[in-house]
Amino acid sequence: MKRRNLSWLTLGVFLSSSAWADMQLNLTKGVTEISREVYDLHMLVMYICTVIGIVVFGAMFWSMVFHRKSKGAKPATFHESTKVEILWTAIPIVILIAMAIPATKTLIEMENNDNSDVTIQITASQWKWHYKYFDQDIEFYSVLSTPREQYENQLNDSSEKGENYLLEVDRHLVIPANKKVRFLITSDDVIHAWWVPAFAVKQDANPGFINEAWTKVDKPGIYRGQCAELCGKDHGFMPVVVEVKSEEDYAKWIDEQNALNAQAAEAEKASLNASMSMDELMTLGETTYVAYCAACHQVSGLGLPPAFPALKGSPVAMGDVNEHISIVFNGKAGTGMQGYGKQLSLKQIAAVVTYERNAWGNSTGDMVQASDVNASTGGGNGDTGTSIESEVEAVADKVEQKTAEIVAVVEESAPTEDLTKEYSKDELMEMGEKVYLASCSACHQPTGAGLPPAFPSLKGSPIVMGDVTAHIDMVLNGSAKNPAMASFSGQLTKTQIAAVVTYERNAWGNNTGDVVQPAAVDAVSAK
Amino acid sequence: MNKGNNVQNNETQEQPSNAQKNKKVLSKLVLIVFGMFGFGFALVPLYDVFCDITGLNGKTNESAASYSARSVDETRTVNVQFISRTAQGIPWKFEPMEREITVHPGETKFVKFYAKNESTQDIVGQAVPSVSPGLAAAYFQKIECFCFNQQPLKGKEEVEMGLQFYVDPELPEDISTLTLSYTLYDITGKVDS
Amino acid sequence: MTTDTLTEQPSADHDSHDDHHDHKPTGIKRWLYTTNHKDIGTLYLWFSFIMLLTGGALAMVIRAELFQPGLQIVEPDFFNQLTTVHGLIMVFGAIMPAFTGFANWMLPMMIGAPDMALPRMNNWSFWILPFAFAILLSSFFMESGAPNFGWTFYAPLSTTYSNGSTAFFVFAVHIMGISSIMGAINIVVTIMNMRAPGMTYMKMPLFVWTFFITAYLLIAVMPVLAGVVTMLLTDTYFGTSFFDAAGGGDPVMFQHIFWFFGHPEVYIMILPAFGIVSTIIPAFARKKLFGYASMVYATSSIALLSFIVWAHHMFTTGMPLAGELFFMYCTMLIAVPTGVKVFNWVATMWRGSLSFETPMLFSLAFVILFTIGGFSGLMLAMTPVDFQYHDTYFVVAHFHYVLVTGSLFSIYAGAYYWLPKWTGNMYSDSLSKWHFWCSLISVNLLFFPMHFLGLAGMPRRIPDYALQFADFNKWVSIGGFAFGLSQLIFLAVVIKCIKGGEKAEAKPWDGAEGLEWTVASPAPYHTFSTPPKVD
């Protein structure tokens, strides 16, 4: 009795705890013509199987109920009947042919990769995706953005899991709707498989070979999938997220990306001139290390030998600097160590190498600057033809130009800066957007989504949605915890800061409704 | 004891024939086993032959093809796209100097790839081609290609590498775009040894 | 060279042995030196049960980790080691040796032979097995860890990117392969040469037929497996490039060769199950098997077809359209002979006189649940839809329905059917029925929701999953724990049965047919020293 109560109780707990309504039981219909055909095919086979099942199991249960010995059934003696046997061979063949016809039709359509409008090169590596737009200069990595605390429950039990737990990435692949998009899929290391259920596209990424697949999506939206081929340790942690935009939005996005690329290239060159202090290098190095290296080499630097060697006391981290930089930049053939030259900025590589050479008792005292990395590797993203000197000159020019621009902006508003002036929300938003795009978007991205973990998302961020004073303080004085967040008090006027804070608090769905006036910024800065 | 004797008697009578029979079957089966073991390895060249015929894995010809197209099919154009990847651990910059060209089947074209050894060490690279769609691989004929040979580059050296090819006019009608991908590998270690 | 020592007139040696002692040696030596088919059968069966529990224990850890989202118990890398070794143990350690055990125990008795044709080789083929698995399992305790690249060990994850366990893995697989090949050779030679006078091929019990065909499959494909792991070994350690694009190889070729072995391997694990079930159903329906000849032909055609369908495991690797169509059609074709088998079983039951002893219960569950696995197999055969199913839990559900409720259930059915013959005692009817019902309910709770998980998009071989999969995973884990525990009931039944119980008659099942029931229960150490006459 007691036990029965207990079992009902458990059952009750399970039923109430589960969101049965949200649960998906069947294959998705998806958002492409192909995926709908696939769904129909799936349903067709399932119905056929169900009918056959009912007939066969029905006959079986019939004899189990009515032809049982306990009921006094006497066994019949019939066996072998050519007629029956031909029948039950022929009927399945007919059914199979009926199934094979639509399957063949769909398959032929699926395999027709020709005449595409957009081509995207997808390269998998352990454990991220790299997307490159064939006819644009746009390429980026797409990495899981679910914070480590959310899935490492051994460490922290309390962390709440987000809505798209394990199915979210830092940068979405963006494709246009209603266009035939062709994917060229390959891999840098082991075999992976690129899969988005809503498109019914699953294609293996084979190292050294390219595979093709295509899709034509009719509904803009965000579609999520995962790697579908065991690819090592973090196979479960490399989701695919595709954002389908309308054609206009897609064109806008392309322009935005091109503008950003230009900015990033400048920032990269500017970093060649900048020299960072040991502390700065170590702090940036640590954030970068935790984000990109710790999955394999572990936060402790002890690695997971033998596949992922320890860095603590390792001959690479303690030995020749150039060798060390080269391995981080280019990877190491025949091992799981991939090159980060395309993924990290020169500054980040410099910082992470410095960090690895000085953390966990590897006290070599070596300091590596971005320019060292550039010298050692010949520049990752820079133009190859030009020498470093000319590059540096060009950069210096651009930096000057940029500074001049900023100064101009500042001067434009400076003489007229009236801290008591009250602006309307629209004015602030308009000015804020400009300032944001000029000064903030390189890191936090025009979409506000940032590049986590180094550059957090502002969309829905606790700082932006929280206390106004703290937010102003952050923009004015930078972050104490994250060195990547610089102080803007010297670069922007108070009016500009007011505008950008207002913008951040109301853009991208952060509809706090807060309007920050220059006076408020002045008050915070006076503290 | 009685039973044991029985066993012995019975088996001594039948044994020679039985053991011989067993041995015969056994040796045949062992032969099959070794045969199948060999067949496993024979699958490697067989697979290559099979791929050659069907273009299964998009591998292209590994040595120079001589130009044998009868004529240029001016009525038809084919887009040829070039993409490149560098494998892990090779500090080279490697990219096509043209991303995409349009050719008529049967027409010979020449394109260049740029490579630079960014490191100070001498490195030998080897580019491995792959064509998609795989079916088109058999129709993509390279007359001259840097991928036929290893490519040694001294530290900081740069080079422009040529590829001369034509698309066979027999290319199936439904293929209008083909993509040639090169992956560049560091084979310095293998060359040394 | 080895063949000479192996074929050394076994029975002569055996007899002189018997003359000296009159009794078999006792203690550990009896088991180490035994060339008796019944002893070796027993060893195989116990070994496979131990392996089932070992592989099951690994599965319990897997299910515990997957009980809820997040990483609670194991690290992702260790998770991969668990899934890999679980697969290897269940395939090569539990299912295959169990069938070899049945073959050893039953084949000579069913064809009226005194022993297996090559008893010494028989001893060897068993005794190298524990070493293979000791090597495999010991890798858990080494610095490298156990193999973590899946039981399918796709290159280059298992070569260039392996954790260093490849050598152990390859060595272990080689030994398992040699063991299986020796076992298979023995079965073929026994069936070909040792049949009682008058027993023509078409008079052999269907059980014998399925083992005969399976043994041929083993001889054909195990050497291919040996070949592919050898290539893996040289690729990893000796600088060859069979599967490395940099050296002119192709990783997809690995999959072709592997599945050329792998698909017949699937039938190696199910054809003997057909044999067992085809023996049991007529016995408890008290009616002859409906179409003996058509069953033999169906089994043979499944075996032949299995050689030309391998690439249906590889639809997403980027095959040309013609290849995809060919493999899709061939795969769908397998449904025909498989259907013939199912229809035959149903027709055998039709208008029979059914009773539901435990072996029959397991056989009935086999027919229904294996057919469900067959249905999902048919769905997977359809290339366009396979793009959605491939490498998801739908596949996991499919092959567990075929291997657990298929092969494993048939092994239980067979064990309950012949246990009285083996031990001489009847087992506890109620306890065995507990085992059946607990297993039946929990196994469906365990594997049925996996279909839904797969359709909803959960990839296989992941240690953590998105939140929408949480509810079903909880149920699946509970089913898993229950199924795991249920198997201990079987252990209890067997131990109780060995210790004693109601004495079994020579033929405890009134509907059973076959030579094995003409000897006493328990079967004497030597049977059919004088071959029986078969008419």
PDB file of N, CA, C and O in Angstrom, chain A residues 27-28 38 63 87 133 140 162 222 237 249 262 268 281 294 299 304 322 324 354 380 392 447 468 476 485 517:
ATOM      1  N   LEU A  27       8.649  14.552 -36.002  1.00  0.00           N
ATOM      2  CA  LEU A  27       9.619  15.258 -36.820  1.00  0.00           C
ATOM      3  C   LEU A  27       9.082  16.655 -37.125  1.00  0.00           C
ATOM      4  O   LEU A  27       7.892  16.849 -37.267  1.00  0.00           O
ATOM      5  N   THR A  28       9.993  17.608 -37.238  1.00  0.00           N
ATOM      6  CA  THR A  28       9.551  18.960 -37.560  1.00  0.00           C
ATOM      7  C   THR A  28       9.147  19.045 -39.024  1.00  0.00           C
ATOM      8  O   THR A  28       9.699  18.355 -39.876  1.00  0.00           O
ATOM      9  N   VAL A  38      10.043  15.939 -46.926  1.00  0.00           N
ATOM     10  CA  VAL A  38      10.643  14.919 -46.063  1.00  0.00           C
ATOM     11  C   VAL A  38       9.662  14.528 -44.969  1.00  0.00           C
ATOM     12  O   VAL A  38       9.475  13.347 -44.663  1.00  0.00           O
ATOM     13  N   SER A  63      -4.547 -15.044 -32.344  1.00  0.00           N
ATOM     14  CA  SER A  63      -4.246 -16.438 -32.010  1.00  0.00           C
ATOM     15  C   SER A  63      -3.813 -16.575 -30.556  1.00  0.00           C
ATOM     16  O   SER A  63      -4.058 -17.599 -29.932  1.00  0.00           O
ATOM     17  N   LEU A  87       2.133 -14.602 -52.052  1.00  0.00           N
ATOM     18  CA  LEU A  87       1.342 -13.416 -51.722  1.00  0.00           C
ATOM     19  C   LEU A  87       2.089 -12.516 -50.752  1.00  0.00           C
ATOM     20  O   LEU A  87       2.204 -11.312 -50.958  1.00  0.00           O
ATOM     21  N   TYR A 133      31.404  33.792 -46.412  1.00  0.00           N
ATOM     22  CA  TYR A 133      30.521  34.102 -47.534  1.00  0.00           C
ATOM     23  C   TYR A 133      31.370  34.158 -48.781  1.00  0.00           C
ATOM     24  O   TYR A 133      32.311  34.946 -48.859  1.00  0.00           O
ATOM     25  N   PHE A 140      33.557  34.402 -40.246  1.00  0.00           N
ATOM     26  CA  PHE A 140      33.641  34.434 -38.783  1.00  0.00           C
ATOM     27  C   PHE A 140      33.436  33.044 -38.204  1.00  0.00           C
ATOM     28  O   PHE A 140      32.935  32.152 -38.883  1.00  0.00           O
ATOM     29  N   GLY A 162      19.520  28.854 -19.401  1.00  0.00           N
ATOM     30  CA  GLY A 162      18.799  29.783 -20.258  1.00  0.00           C
ATOM     31  C   GLY A 162      17.837  29.079 -21.196  1.00  0.00           C
ATOM     32  O   GLY A 162      17.830  27.857 -21.294  1.00  0.00           O
ATOM     33  N   ILE A 222      14.911  32.373 -36.565  1.00  0.00           N
ATOM     34  CA  ILE A 222      16.164  31.782 -36.087  1.00  0.00           C
ATOM     35  C   ILE A 222      15.966  30.279 -35.954  1.00  0.00           C
ATOM     36  O   ILE A 222      15.011  29.825 -35.316  1.00  0.00           O
ATOM     37  N   PHE A 237      28.601  20.164 -27.723  1.00  0.00           N
ATOM     38  CA  PHE A 237      28.636  21.589 -27.404  1.00  0.00           C
ATOM     39  C   PHE A 237      29.008  22.434 -28.621  1.00  0.00           C
ATOM     40  O   PHE A 237      29.717  23.412 -28.503  1.00  0.00           O
ATOM     41  N   ASP A 249      16.739  42.984 -45.189  1.00  0.00           N
ATOM     42  CA  ASP A 249      17.509  42.926 -43.941  1.00  0.00           C
ATOM     43  C   ASP A 249      18.852  42.250 -44.163  1.00  0.00           C
ATOM     44  O   ASP A 249      19.856  42.629 -43.564  1.00  0.00           O
ATOM     45  N   ALA A 262      36.018  46.548 -41.705  1.00  0.00           N
ATOM     46  CA  ALA A 262      36.975  47.620 -41.927  1.00  0.00           C
ATOM     47  C   ALA A 262      37.447  48.155 -40.589  1.00  0.00           C
ATOM     48  O   ALA A 262      38.653  48.354 -40.360  1.00  0.00           O
ATOM     49  N   GLU A 268      43.002  46.278 -35.423  1.00  0.00           N
ATOM     50  CA  GLU A 268      44.075  45.297 -35.415  1.00  0.00           C
ATOM     51  C   GLU A 268      45.409  45.987 -35.684  1.00  0.00           C
ATOM     52  O   GLU A 268      46.407  45.734 -35.013  1.00  0.00           O
ATOM     53  N   LEU A 281      48.208  42.713 -20.155  1.00  0.00           N
ATOM     54  CA  LEU A 281      48.368  41.485 -20.939  1.00  0.00           C
ATOM     55  C   LEU A 281      47.845  40.282 -20.171  1.00  0.00           C
ATOM     56  O   LEU A 281      47.134  39.433 -20.711  1.00  0.00           O
ATOM     57  N   ALA A 294      40.702  26.950 -22.317  1.00  0.00           N
ATOM     58  CA  ALA A 294      40.511  26.163 -21.101  1.00  0.00           C
ATOM     59  C   ALA A 294      39.704  24.891 -21.341  1.00  0.00           C
ATOM     60  O   ALA A 294      39.808  23.942 -20.574  1.00  0.00           O
ATOM     61  N   VAL A 299      41.429  25.215 -17.000  1.00  0.00           N
ATOM     62  CA  VAL A 299      41.718  26.492 -16.350  1.00  0.00           C
ATOM     63  C   VAL A 299      43.011  26.387 -15.556  1.00  0.00           C
ATOM     64  O   VAL A 299      43.804  27.326 -15.481  1.00  0.00           O
ATOM     65  N   LEU A 304      44.429  17.795 -20.293  1.00  0.00           N
ATOM     66  CA  LEU A 304      43.874  16.454 -20.114  1.00  0.00           C
ATOM     67  C   LEU A 304      44.791  15.515 -20.868  1.00  0.00           C
ATOM     68  O   LEU A 304      44.497  15.079 -21.973  1.00  0.00           O
ATOM     69  N   ASN A 322      58.901  32.340 -30.142  1.00  0.00           N
ATOM     70  CA  ASN A 322      58.361  32.317 -31.504  1.00  0.00           C
ATOM     71  C   ASN A 322      57.660  31.006 -31.811  1.00  0.00           C
ATOM     72  O   ASN A 322      56.620  30.980 -32.459  1.00  0.00           O
ATOM     73  N   HIS A 324      56.213  29.152 -29.654  1.00  0.00           N
ATOM     74  CA  HIS A 324      54.969  29.192 -28.890  1.00  0.00           C
ATOM     75  C   HIS A 324      53.912  29.999 -29.659  1.00  0.00           C
ATOM     76  O   HIS A 324      52.788  29.538 -29.872  1.00  0.00           O
ATOM     77  N   THR A 354      51.443  35.566 -23.458  1.00  0.00           N
ATOM     78  CA  THR A 354      52.045  36.119 -22.243  1.00  0.00           C
ATOM     79  C   THR A 354      51.489  35.415 -21.005  1.00  0.00           C
ATOM     80  O   THR A 354      52.230  35.008 -20.108  1.00  0.00           O
ATOM     81  N   GLY A 380      48.311  38.146 -39.436  1.00  0.00           N
ATOM     82  CA  GLY A 380      47.250  37.200 -39.744  1.00  0.00           C
ATOM     83  C   GLY A 380      46.340  37.731 -40.812  1.00  0.00           C
ATOM     84  O   GLY A 380      46.196  37.176 -41.889  1.00  0.00           O
ATOM     85  N   VAL A 392      52.552  49.863 -40.559  1.00  0.00           N
ATOM     86  CA  VAL A 392      52.479  50.660 -39.343  1.00  0.00           C
ATOM     87  C   VAL A 392      52.206  52.110 -39.710  1.00  0.00           C
ATOM     88  O   VAL A 392      51.374  52.781 -39.097  1.00  0.00           O
ATOM     89  N   THR A 447      24.361  45.066 -33.351  1.00  0.00           N
ATOM     90  CA  THR A 447      23.137  44.410 -32.885  1.00  0.00           C
ATOM     91  C   THR A 447      23.040  44.410 -31.368  1.00  0.00           C
ATOM     92  O   THR A 447      22.043  43.956 -30.821  1.00  0.00           O
ATOM     93  N   VAL A 468      20.701  53.056 -13.440  1.00  0.00           N
ATOM     94  CA  VAL A 468      21.196  54.015 -14.422  1.00  0.00           C
ATOM     95  C   VAL A 468      22.578  54.541 -14.024  1.00  0.00           C
ATOM     96  O   VAL A 468      23.484  54.640 -14.869  1.00  0.00           O
ATOM     97  N   LEU A 476      31.526  55.900 -18.359  1.00  0.00           N
ATOM     98  CA  LEU A 476      32.464  56.976 -18.027  1.00  0.00           C
ATOM     99  C   LEU A 476      33.842  56.438 -17.655  1.00  0.00           C
ATOM    100  O   LEU A 476      34.866  56.881 -18.176  1.00  0.00           O
ATOM    101  N   MET A 485      36.674  46.712 -21.277  1.00  0.00           N
ATOM    102  CA  MET A 485      35.746  47.846 -21.255  1.00  0.00           C
ATOM    103  C   MET A 485      36.517  49.083 -20.823  1.00  0.00           C
ATOM    104  O   MET A 485      36.850  49.264 -19.662  1.00  0.00           O
ATOM    105  N   GLN A 517      19.803  62.550 -19.272  1.00  0.00           N
ATOM    106  CA  GLN A 517      20.190  63.891 -19.707  1.00  0.00           C
ATOM    107  C   GLN A 517      21.648  64.144 -19.326  1.00  0.00           C
ATOM    108  O   GLN A 517      22.177  63.532 -18.399  1.00  0.00           O
TER     109      GLN A 517
END
